[in-house]
Amino acid sequence: MIYLVTGGRGFIGSHFVEKVLEEGHEVIDIDKMTYAASTKLPFDVNPRYTHIKEDICNLDHLPNCDIIVNFAAESHVDNSIESPKIFLRSNTDGVFNLLSLLRAKVYQKPLFVHISTDEVYGDVNEGEKTEDSILSPSNPYSATKAAAEMLILAYARTFGVDYQIVRSTNNYGPRQYPEKLIPRIIHSLETGQKIPIHGDGSYVRDWLYVKDNVRAIYKVCNSDQKNQAWNVSAYNYMTNLEVVKNICKWKGIDSYLDHIDFVENRMGQDYRYSICSQKTRNTLGWSPIKSHLYNFVDRWKNNNG
Ligand code: NAD
C-alpha cells in the first residue's frame, strides 16, 4: 500500500513511518520541517520512503495513495498560549485543506486517518472519557485539534470522506523535541540545569510509549470499522513530580526535589487527563507493551528501543 503521511519527520510521525516501512509499504511524507522535525532519520536511505518538503495548508493536490495519516501539527501547548494563530493555521486550516483535496478524490476512497489527542476532552477530574464524551478543550492547541475533528465529521457526512480519528494520551520516547516534559527532564539532568516544573507539579497525565501508540495507529488504519474515534491510552497515570522522580531513579539520583525549579503555572492548566481505551483494546486486539514509565534512554543508545 502507499501511505501518505504528513508530519512524518516529527516525533510520533517518524516512529509511524518506521513501522509502516517495516510492514513493507511505501511512504510519501509531507512535512514542512518546523523546528520540531528531524533533519536526519534512519529511514532516509530506504527506497520506499519519499519526503516532500511542503506545508499541508499549501498543497494543491494529493499524490496517489491508499491512505492518508495526518500527524502534521503544531503540538506544544505553551506555544499555543503565546502564539495561537500558527496552531489554527496548521492544525485546523491544514486539515481543512487536506479534506478539500480528499473531497475531489472521494471516488477513490482513500482513508483519512487523523491523529488527534486526549486533550480535546479537556481535563477530567473523575473517571474516564470515552469516545462518545463531549469535546471540551481548554487551551488553543486542543481547541484547534477539536475544530479539525468537527470538520472531519462534516466532510464525512456531507461529502462521503472515510475517516478514522485517533485520540492518544501523552507520548514519550526517542526523538521527542526537548520542549516536552520527559526529554526536558532528561536534558536538564544531563546538562546540570534545574528542571522547570509548572505550578506544584501535581498535574496528572497518562504516559504512553510512542511505539505502543504507533502499533495502535497502524491497527486503526487497517480496521474494517471506519468512521470512528479511537482512544489510545496506557493507564499509566503519574503526576509531573512522579515523572521527575522516576527519571531521577533511572539516573541513580535520590534527591529529585533538589533538581526542580518550580515555575509559574501554565495558564488554563488541565489538572488531569483520563481516557478509556477499552474499545480500542477489545475491538482491535491492542494493548501497550510498556505499561510503566519505560527507561528507553539506555536501550535506545544500544539501538534496542
Ligand atoms: P511534533 O511537533 O514532534 O511533530 C510535528 C511534525 O509536523 C513536525 O515534523 C513538523 O515539521 C510537521 N508540521 C507541522 N506543521 C506542519 C504543516 N503545516 N505542514 C506540514 N508539516 C507540518 O509532534 P508530535 O508530538 O509528533 O505529534 C504528532 C501528532 O500527534 C500531532 O497531531 C499531535 O497533536 C498529536 N499528539 C501528540 C501527542 C504527544 O504526546 N506528543 C499526544 C497526542 C496526540
PDB file of N, CA and C in Angstrom, residues 105-195:
ATOM      1  N   LYS A 105     -11.212  13.533  -4.516  1.00  0.00           N
ATOM      2  CA  LYS A 105     -10.760  12.155  -4.814  1.00  0.00           C
ATOM      3  C   LYS A 105     -11.672  11.132  -4.176  1.00  0.00           C
ATOM      4  N   VAL A 106     -12.863  11.558  -3.771  1.00  0.00           N
ATOM      5  CA  VAL A 106     -13.670  10.710  -2.903  1.00  0.00           C
ATOM      6  C   VAL A 106     -14.070   9.400  -3.599  1.00  0.00           C
ATOM      7  N   TYR A 107     -14.098   9.431  -4.941  1.00  0.00           N
ATOM      8  CA  TYR A 107     -14.446   8.219  -5.695  1.00  0.00           C
ATOM      9  C   TYR A 107     -13.385   7.131  -5.508  1.00  0.00           C
ATOM     10  N   GLN A 108     -12.131   7.548  -5.182  1.00  0.00           N
ATOM     11  CA  GLN A 108     -11.060   6.554  -4.957  1.00  0.00           C
ATOM     12  C   GLN A 108     -11.058   6.072  -3.513  1.00  0.00           C
ATOM     13  N   LYS A 109     -11.790   6.765  -2.633  1.00  0.00           N
ATOM     14  CA  LYS A 109     -11.940   6.392  -1.229  1.00  0.00           C
ATOM     15  C   LYS A 109     -10.624   6.205  -0.477  1.00  0.00           C
ATOM     16  N   PRO A 110      -9.639   7.115  -0.622  1.00  0.00           N
ATOM     17  CA  PRO A 110      -8.502   6.975   0.306  1.00  0.00           C
ATOM     18  C   PRO A 110      -8.995   7.287   1.708  1.00  0.00           C
ATOM     19  N   LEU A 111      -8.545   6.495   2.671  1.00  0.00           N
ATOM     20  CA  LEU A 111      -8.998   6.675   4.059  1.00  0.00           C
ATOM     21  C   LEU A 111      -8.207   7.807   4.706  1.00  0.00           C
ATOM     22  N   PHE A 112      -8.895   8.699   5.426  1.00  0.00           N
ATOM     23  CA  PHE A 112      -8.216   9.799   6.118  1.00  0.00           C
ATOM     24  C   PHE A 112      -8.110   9.458   7.605  1.00  0.00           C
ATOM     25  N   VAL A 113      -6.894   9.204   8.071  1.00  0.00           N
ATOM     26  CA  VAL A 113      -6.685   8.879   9.481  1.00  0.00           C
ATOM     27  C   VAL A 113      -6.099  10.126  10.144  1.00  0.00           C
ATOM     28  N   HIS A 114      -6.841  10.665  11.075  1.00  0.00           N
ATOM     29  CA  HIS A 114      -6.415  11.921  11.704  1.00  0.00           C
ATOM     30  C   HIS A 114      -5.909  11.651  13.115  1.00  0.00           C
ATOM     31  N   ILE A 115      -4.698  12.128  13.392  1.00  0.00           N
ATOM     32  CA  ILE A 115      -4.113  11.923  14.717  1.00  0.00           C
ATOM     33  C   ILE A 115      -4.510  13.106  15.592  1.00  0.00           C
ATOM     34  N   SER A 116      -5.449  12.830  16.490  1.00  0.00           N
ATOM     35  CA  SER A 116      -5.910  13.859  17.413  1.00  0.00           C
ATOM     36  C   SER A 116      -5.295  13.590  18.795  1.00  0.00           C
ATOM     37  N   THR A 117      -5.926  14.028  19.838  1.00  0.00           N
ATOM     38  CA  THR A 117      -5.309  13.967  21.162  1.00  0.00           C
ATOM     39  C   THR A 117      -6.374  13.807  22.256  1.00  0.00           C
ATOM     40  N   ASP A 118      -5.972  13.247  23.397  1.00  0.00           N
ATOM     41  CA  ASP A 118      -6.903  13.170  24.541  1.00  0.00           C
ATOM     42  C   ASP A 118      -7.243  14.567  25.070  1.00  0.00           C
ATOM     43  N   GLU A 119      -6.412  15.562  24.706  1.00  0.00           N
ATOM     44  CA  GLU A 119      -6.648  16.922  25.233  1.00  0.00           C
ATOM     45  C   GLU A 119      -7.944  17.536  24.704  1.00  0.00           C
ATOM     46  N   VAL A 120      -8.525  16.961  23.643  1.00  0.00           N
ATOM     47  CA  VAL A 120      -9.786  17.532  23.123  1.00  0.00           C
ATOM     48  C   VAL A 120     -10.929  17.384  24.138  1.00  0.00           C
ATOM     49  N   TYR A 121     -10.814  16.429  25.071  1.00  0.00           N
ATOM     50  CA  TYR A 121     -11.871  16.248  26.073  1.00  0.00           C
ATOM     51  C   TYR A 121     -11.778  17.278  27.201  1.00  0.00           C
ATOM     52  N   GLY A 122     -10.637  17.983  27.277  1.00  0.00           N
ATOM     53  CA  GLY A 122     -10.414  18.874  28.414  1.00  0.00           C
ATOM     54  C   GLY A 122     -10.034  18.058  29.636  1.00  0.00           C
ATOM     55  N   ASP A 123      -9.945  18.719  30.794  1.00  0.00           N
ATOM     56  CA  ASP A 123      -9.491  17.925  31.948  1.00  0.00           C
ATOM     57  C   ASP A 123     -10.639  17.114  32.550  1.00  0.00           C
ATOM     58  N   VAL A 124     -10.230  16.042  33.223  1.00  0.00           N
ATOM     59  CA  VAL A 124     -11.176  15.032  33.708  1.00  0.00           C
ATOM     60  C   VAL A 124     -10.912  14.867  35.195  1.00  0.00           C
ATOM     61  N   ASN A 125     -11.775  15.458  36.003  1.00  0.00           N
ATOM     62  CA  ASN A 125     -11.492  15.417  37.439  1.00  0.00           C
ATOM     63  C   ASN A 125     -11.720  14.037  38.031  1.00  0.00           C
ATOM     64  N   GLU A 126     -12.707  13.334  37.480  1.00  0.00           N
ATOM     65  CA  GLU A 126     -13.001  11.980  37.980  1.00  0.00           C
ATOM     66  C   GLU A 126     -13.335  11.077  36.815  1.00  0.00           C
ATOM     67  N   GLY A 127     -13.012   9.807  36.924  1.00  0.00           N
ATOM     68  CA  GLY A 127     -13.400   8.825  35.907  1.00  0.00           C
ATOM     69  C   GLY A 127     -12.609   8.998  34.617  1.00  0.00           C
ATOM     70  N   GLU A 128     -13.203   8.497  33.529  1.00  0.00           N
ATOM     71  CA  GLU A 128     -12.502   8.476  32.239  1.00  0.00           C
ATOM     72  C   GLU A 128     -13.448   8.933  31.139  1.00  0.00           C
ATOM     73  N   LYS A 129     -12.908   9.565  30.120  1.00  0.00           N
ATOM     74  CA  LYS A 129     -13.720   9.927  28.953  1.00  0.00           C
ATOM     75  C   LYS A 129     -13.711   8.770  27.959  1.00  0.00           C
ATOM     76  N   THR A 130     -14.877   8.526  27.349  1.00  0.00           N
ATOM     77  CA  THR A 130     -14.946   7.536  26.271  1.00  0.00           C
ATOM     78  C   THR A 130     -15.030   8.298  24.946  1.00  0.00           C
ATOM     79  N   GLU A 131     -14.994   7.543  23.857  1.00  0.00           N
ATOM     80  CA  GLU A 131     -15.023   8.159  22.527  1.00  0.00           C
ATOM     81  C   GLU A 131     -16.296   8.979  22.319  1.00  0.00           C
ATOM     82  N   ASP A 132     -17.370   8.662  23.075  1.00  0.00           N
ATOM     83  CA  ASP A 132     -18.642   9.387  22.897  1.00  0.00           C
ATOM     84  C   ASP A 132     -18.767  10.616  23.795  1.00  0.00           C
ATOM     85  N   SER A 133     -17.806  10.846  24.663  1.00  0.00           N
ATOM     86  CA  SER A 133     -17.887  12.020  25.551  1.00  0.00           C
ATOM     87  C   SER A 133     -17.797  13.303  24.722  1.00  0.00           C
ATOM     88  N   ILE A 134     -18.336  14.383  25.285  1.00  0.00           N
ATOM     89  CA  ILE A 134     -18.276  15.638  24.509  1.00  0.00           C
ATOM     90  C   ILE A 134     -16.855  16.194  24.545  1.00  0.00           C
ATOM     91  N   LEU A 135     -16.528  16.961  23.512  1.00  0.00           N
ATOM     92  CA  LEU A 135     -15.206  17.583  23.445  1.00  0.00           C
ATOM     93  C   LEU A 135     -15.293  18.934  24.141  1.00  0.00           C
ATOM     94  N   SER A 136     -14.343  19.213  25.009  1.00  0.00           N
ATOM     95  CA  SER A 136     -14.387  20.442  25.796  1.00  0.00           C
ATOM     96  C   SER A 136     -12.961  20.965  26.021  1.00  0.00           C
ATOM     97  N   PRO A 137     -12.309  21.389  24.918  1.00  0.00           N
ATOM     98  CA  PRO A 137     -10.888  21.753  25.015  1.00  0.00           C
ATOM     99  C   PRO A 137     -10.654  22.972  25.902  1.00  0.00           C
ATOM    100  N   SER A 138      -9.455  23.022  26.515  1.00  0.00           N
ATOM    101  CA  SER A 138      -9.159  24.090  27.484  1.00  0.00           C
ATOM    102  C   SER A 138      -8.148  25.112  26.990  1.00  0.00           C
ATOM    103  N   ASN A 139      -7.367  24.768  25.969  1.00  0.00           N
ATOM    104  CA  ASN A 139      -6.311  25.696  25.536  1.00  0.00           C
ATOM    105  C   ASN A 139      -6.341  25.812  24.010  1.00  0.00           C
ATOM    106  N   PRO A 140      -5.651  26.810  23.451  1.00  0.00           N
ATOM    107  CA  PRO A 140      -5.724  26.994  21.991  1.00  0.00           C
ATOM    108  C   PRO A 140      -5.279  25.761  21.203  1.00  0.00           C
ATOM    109  N   TYR A 141      -4.244  25.057  21.691  1.00  0.00           N
ATOM    110  CA  TYR A 141      -3.816  23.841  20.983  1.00  0.00           C
ATOM    111  C   TYR A 141      -4.963  22.842  20.869  1.00  0.00           C
ATOM    112  N   SER A 142      -5.576  22.493  22.019  1.00  0.00           N
ATOM    113  CA  SER A 142      -6.604  21.447  21.980  1.00  0.00           C
ATOM    114  C   SER A 142      -7.863  21.934  21.255  1.00  0.00           C
ATOM    115  N   ALA A 143      -8.104  23.263  21.297  1.00  0.00           N
ATOM    116  CA  ALA A 143      -9.260  23.792  20.562  1.00  0.00           C
ATOM    117  C   ALA A 143      -9.064  23.629  19.056  1.00  0.00           C
ATOM    118  N   THR A 144      -7.833  23.853  18.565  1.00  0.00           N
ATOM    119  CA  THR A 144      -7.611  23.708  17.112  1.00  0.00           C
ATOM    120  C   THR A 144      -7.701  22.235  16.703  1.00  0.00           C
ATOM    121  N   LYS A 145      -7.308  21.328  17.616  1.00  0.00           N
ATOM    122  CA  LYS A 145      -7.422  19.893  17.302  1.00  0.00           C
ATOM    123  C   LYS A 145      -8.896  19.472  17.284  1.00  0.00           C
ATOM    124  N   ALA A 146      -9.677  19.998  18.246  1.00  0.00           N
ATOM    125  CA  ALA A 146     -11.107  19.656  18.297  1.00  0.00           C
ATOM    126  C   ALA A 146     -11.827  20.230  17.074  1.00  0.00           C
ATOM    127  N   ALA A 147     -11.439  21.451  16.667  1.00  0.00           N
ATOM    128  CA  ALA A 147     -12.067  22.067  15.491  1.00  0.00           C
ATOM    129  C   ALA A 147     -11.824  21.209  14.249  1.00  0.00           C
ATOM    130  N   ALA A 148     -10.605  20.679  14.135  1.00  0.00           N
ATOM    131  CA  ALA A 148     -10.284  19.806  12.989  1.00  0.00           C
ATOM    132  C   ALA A 148     -11.193  18.579  12.995  1.00  0.00           C
ATOM    133  N   GLU A 149     -11.426  18.024  14.186  1.00  0.00           N
ATOM    134  CA  GLU A 149     -12.315  16.844  14.277  1.00  0.00           C
ATOM    135  C   GLU A 149     -13.723  17.181  13.783  1.00  0.00           C
ATOM    136  N   MET A 150     -14.211  18.363  14.110  1.00  0.00           N
ATOM    137  CA  MET A 150     -15.566  18.756  13.672  1.00  0.00           C
ATOM    138  C   MET A 150     -15.633  18.827  12.153  1.00  0.00           C
ATOM    139  N   LEU A 151     -14.575  19.379  11.541  1.00  0.00           N
ATOM    140  CA  LEU A 151     -14.555  19.451  10.075  1.00  0.00           C
ATOM    141  C   LEU A 151     -14.579  18.052   9.462  1.00  0.00           C
ATOM    142  N   ILE A 152     -13.856  17.129  10.095  1.00  0.00           N
ATOM    143  CA  ILE A 152     -13.805  15.754   9.560  1.00  0.00           C
ATOM    144  C   ILE A 152     -15.201  15.128   9.607  1.00  0.00           C
ATOM    145  N   LEU A 153     -15.902  15.298  10.730  1.00  0.00           N
ATOM    146  CA  LEU A 153     -17.266  14.739  10.841  1.00  0.00           C
ATOM    147  C   LEU A 153     -18.156  15.322   9.735  1.00  0.00           C
ATOM    148  N   ALA A 154     -18.019  16.630   9.495  1.00  0.00           N
ATOM    149  CA  ALA A 154     -18.851  17.278   8.472  1.00  0.00           C
ATOM    150  C   ALA A 154     -18.518  16.766   7.070  1.00  0.00           C
ATOM    151  N   TYR A 155     -17.216  16.586   6.790  1.00  0.00           N
ATOM    152  CA  TYR A 155     -16.831  16.120   5.444  1.00  0.00           C
ATOM    153  C   TYR A 155     -17.216  14.653   5.226  1.00  0.00           C
ATOM    154  N   ALA A 156     -17.274  13.897   6.310  1.00  0.00           N
ATOM    155  CA  ALA A 156     -17.718  12.508   6.179  1.00  0.00           C
ATOM    156  C   ALA A 156     -19.201  12.485   5.847  1.00  0.00           C
ATOM    157  N   ARG A 157     -19.979  13.246   6.598  1.00  0.00           N
ATOM    158  CA  ARG A 157     -21.432  13.235   6.420  1.00  0.00           C
ATOM    159  C   ARG A 157     -21.832  13.874   5.082  1.00  0.00           C
ATOM    160  N   THR A 158     -21.230  15.025   4.757  1.00  0.00           N
ATOM    161  CA  THR A 158     -21.672  15.773   3.577  1.00  0.00           C
ATOM    162  C   THR A 158     -21.087  15.219   2.281  1.00  0.00           C
ATOM    163  N   PHE A 159     -19.777  14.884   2.324  1.00  0.00           N
ATOM    164  CA  PHE A 159     -19.113  14.534   1.059  1.00  0.00           C
ATOM    165  C   PHE A 159     -18.678  13.072   0.979  1.00  0.00           C
ATOM    166  N   GLY A 160     -18.911  12.314   2.038  1.00  0.00           N
ATOM    167  CA  GLY A 160     -18.587  10.882   1.976  1.00  0.00           C
ATOM    168  C   GLY A 160     -17.124  10.542   2.178  1.00  0.00           C
ATOM    169  N   VAL A 161     -16.371  11.452   2.797  1.00  0.00           N
ATOM    170  CA  VAL A 161     -14.967  11.139   3.109  1.00  0.00           C
ATOM    171  C   VAL A 161     -14.930  10.065   4.202  1.00  0.00           C
ATOM    172  N   ASP A 162     -14.124   9.028   4.004  1.00  0.00           N
ATOM    173  CA  ASP A 162     -13.953   7.984   5.032  1.00  0.00           C
ATOM    174  C   ASP A 162     -12.830   8.385   5.980  1.00  0.00           C
ATOM    175  N   TYR A 163     -13.047   8.225   7.269  1.00  0.00           N
ATOM    176  CA  TYR A 163     -12.041   8.704   8.228  1.00  0.00           C
ATOM    177  C   TYR A 163     -11.891   7.758   9.409  1.00  0.00           C
ATOM    178  N   GLN A 164     -10.815   7.974  10.134  1.00  0.00           N
ATOM    179  CA  GLN A 164     -10.621   7.438  11.478  1.00  0.00           C
ATOM    180  C   GLN A 164      -9.999   8.562  12.296  1.00  0.00           C
ATOM    181  N   ILE A 165     -10.372   8.679  13.565  1.00  0.00           N
ATOM    182  CA  ILE A 165      -9.759   9.679  14.443  1.00  0.00           C
ATOM    183  C   ILE A 165      -9.122   8.939  15.610  1.00  0.00           C
ATOM    184  N   VAL A 166      -7.853   9.227  15.877  1.00  0.00           N
ATOM    185  CA  VAL A 166      -7.148   8.565  16.979  1.00  0.00           C
ATOM    186  C   VAL A 166      -6.840   9.609  18.048  1.00  0.00           C
ATOM    187  N   ARG A 167      -7.306   9.352  19.278  1.00  0.00           N
ATOM    188  CA  ARG A 167      -7.037  10.280  20.392  1.00  0.00           C
ATOM    189  C   ARG A 167      -6.153   9.567  21.400  1.00  0.00           C
ATOM    190  N   SER A 168      -4.892   9.951  21.444  1.00  0.00           N
ATOM    191  CA  SER A 168      -3.996   9.255  22.374  1.00  0.00           C
ATOM    192  C   SER A 168      -3.594  10.164  23.517  1.00  0.00           C
ATOM    193  N   THR A 169      -3.083   9.528  24.572  1.00  0.00           N
ATOM    194  CA  THR A 169      -2.583  10.271  25.734  1.00  0.00           C
ATOM    195  C   THR A 169      -1.155  10.736  25.454  1.00  0.00           C
ATOM    196  N   ASN A 170      -0.505  11.295  26.464  1.00  0.00           N
ATOM    197  CA  ASN A 170       0.853  11.839  26.307  1.00  0.00           C
ATOM    198  C   ASN A 170       1.836  10.756  25.864  1.00  0.00           C
ATOM    199  N   ASN A 171       2.515  10.998  24.771  1.00  0.00           N
ATOM    200  CA  ASN A 171       3.522  10.052  24.293  1.00  0.00           C
ATOM    201  C   ASN A 171       4.896  10.423  24.834  1.00  0.00           C
ATOM    202  N   TYR A 172       5.776   9.430  24.930  1.00  0.00           N
ATOM    203  CA  TYR A 172       7.178   9.706  25.242  1.00  0.00           C
ATOM    204  C   TYR A 172       8.026   8.666  24.520  1.00  0.00           C
ATOM    205  N   GLY A 173       9.312   9.006  24.345  1.00  0.00           N
ATOM    206  CA  GLY A 173      10.216   8.072  23.687  1.00  0.00           C
ATOM    207  C   GLY A 173      11.286   8.832  22.941  1.00  0.00           C
ATOM    208  N   PRO A 174      12.125   8.100  22.195  1.00  0.00           N
ATOM    209  CA  PRO A 174      13.223   8.721  21.477  1.00  0.00           C
ATOM    210  C   PRO A 174      12.741   9.740  20.440  1.00  0.00           C
ATOM    211  N   ARG A 175      13.562  10.748  20.196  1.00  0.00           N
ATOM    212  CA  ARG A 175      13.357  11.765  19.152  1.00  0.00           C
ATOM    213  C   ARG A 175      12.298  12.805  19.494  1.00  0.00           C
ATOM    214  N   GLN A 176      11.828  12.858  20.753  1.00  0.00           N
ATOM    215  CA  GLN A 176      10.849  13.889  21.096  1.00  0.00           C
ATOM    216  C   GLN A 176      11.575  15.205  21.338  1.00  0.00           C
ATOM    217  N   TYR A 177      11.025  16.282  20.827  1.00  0.00           N
ATOM    218  CA  TYR A 177      11.676  17.584  20.952  1.00  0.00           C
ATOM    219  C   TYR A 177      11.731  17.994  22.429  1.00  0.00           C
ATOM    220  N   PRO A 178      12.874  18.524  22.900  1.00  0.00           N
ATOM    221  CA  PRO A 178      13.043  18.749  24.345  1.00  0.00           C
ATOM    222  C   PRO A 178      12.203  19.854  24.970  1.00  0.00           C
ATOM    223  N   GLU A 179      11.230  20.382  24.255  1.00  0.00           N
ATOM    224  CA  GLU A 179      10.271  21.296  24.903  1.00  0.00           C
ATOM    225  C   GLU A 179       9.262  20.499  25.749  1.00  0.00           C
ATOM    226  N   LYS A 180       9.105  19.204  25.445  1.00  0.00           N
ATOM    227  CA  LYS A 180       8.110  18.370  26.131  1.00  0.00           C
ATOM    228  C   LYS A 180       8.701  17.807  27.424  1.00  0.00           C
ATOM    229  N   LEU A 181       7.821  17.434  28.369  1.00  0.00           N
ATOM    230  CA  LEU A 181       8.262  17.176  29.746  1.00  0.00           C
ATOM    231  C   LEU A 181       9.407  16.153  29.861  1.00  0.00           C
ATOM    232  N   ILE A 182       9.230  14.960  29.293  1.00  0.00           N
ATOM    233  CA  ILE A 182      10.227  13.904  29.562  1.00  0.00           C
ATOM    234  C   ILE A 182      11.595  14.222  28.946  1.00  0.00           C
ATOM    235  N   PRO A 183      11.668  14.601  27.654  1.00  0.00           N
ATOM    236  CA  PRO A 183      13.001  14.962  27.153  1.00  0.00           C
ATOM    237  C   PRO A 183      13.585  16.199  27.851  1.00  0.00           C
ATOM    238  N   ARG A 184      12.699  17.072  28.346  1.00  0.00           N
ATOM    239  CA  ARG A 184      13.210  18.258  29.045  1.00  0.00           C
ATOM    240  C   ARG A 184      13.845  17.851  30.376  1.00  0.00           C
ATOM    241  N   ILE A 185      13.217  16.890  31.061  1.00  0.00           N
ATOM    242  CA  ILE A 185      13.800  16.406  32.327  1.00  0.00           C
ATOM    243  C   ILE A 185      15.166  15.772  32.051  1.00  0.00           C
ATOM    244  N   ILE A 186      15.207  14.906  31.024  1.00  0.00           N
ATOM    245  CA  ILE A 186      16.456  14.198  30.716  1.00  0.00           C
ATOM    246  C   ILE A 186      17.542  15.208  30.336  1.00  0.00           C
ATOM    247  N   HIS A 187      17.172  16.167  29.477  1.00  0.00           N
ATOM    248  CA  HIS A 187      18.135  17.169  29.017  1.00  0.00           C
ATOM    249  C   HIS A 187      18.647  17.998  30.203  1.00  0.00           C
ATOM    250  N   SER A 188      17.730  18.397  31.094  1.00  0.00           N
ATOM    251  CA  SER A 188      18.140  19.224  32.242  1.00  0.00           C
ATOM    252  C   SER A 188      19.112  18.452  33.128  1.00  0.00           C
ATOM    253  N   LEU A 189      18.803  17.179  33.392  1.00  0.00           N
ATOM    254  CA  LEU A 189      19.685  16.390  34.258  1.00  0.00           C
ATOM    255  C   LEU A 189      21.054  16.199  33.608  1.00  0.00           C
ATOM    256  N   GLU A 190      21.042  15.994  32.279  1.00  0.00           N
ATOM    257  CA  GLU A 190      22.315  15.729  31.598  1.00  0.00           C
ATOM    258  C   GLU A 190      23.174  16.978  31.460  1.00  0.00           C
ATOM    259  N   THR A 191      22.551  18.168  31.545  1.00  0.00           N
ATOM    260  CA  THR A 191      23.332  19.400  31.365  1.00  0.00           C
ATOM    261  C   THR A 191      23.485  20.169  32.685  1.00  0.00           C
ATOM    262  N   GLY A 192      23.069  19.521  33.785  1.00  0.00           N
ATOM    263  CA  GLY A 192      23.254  20.132  35.105  1.00  0.00           C
ATOM    264  C   GLY A 192      22.352  21.328  35.355  1.00  0.00           C
ATOM    265  N   GLN A 193      21.235  21.412  34.608  1.00  0.00           N
ATOM    266  CA  GLN A 193      20.303  22.527  34.849  1.00  0.00           C
ATOM    267  C   GLN A 193      19.138  22.039  35.703  1.00  0.00           C
ATOM    268  N   LYS A 194      18.450  23.001  36.340  1.00  0.00           N
ATOM    269  CA  LYS A 194      17.249  22.644  37.101  1.00  0.00           C
ATOM    270  C   LYS A 194      16.115  22.317  36.123  1.00  0.00           C
ATOM    271  N   ILE A 195      15.214  21.443  36.571  1.00  0.00           N
ATOM    272  CA  ILE A 195      14.082  21.036  35.722  1.00  0.00           C
ATOM    273  C   ILE A 195      12.910  21.984  36.001  1.00  0.00           C
TER     274      ILE A 195
END
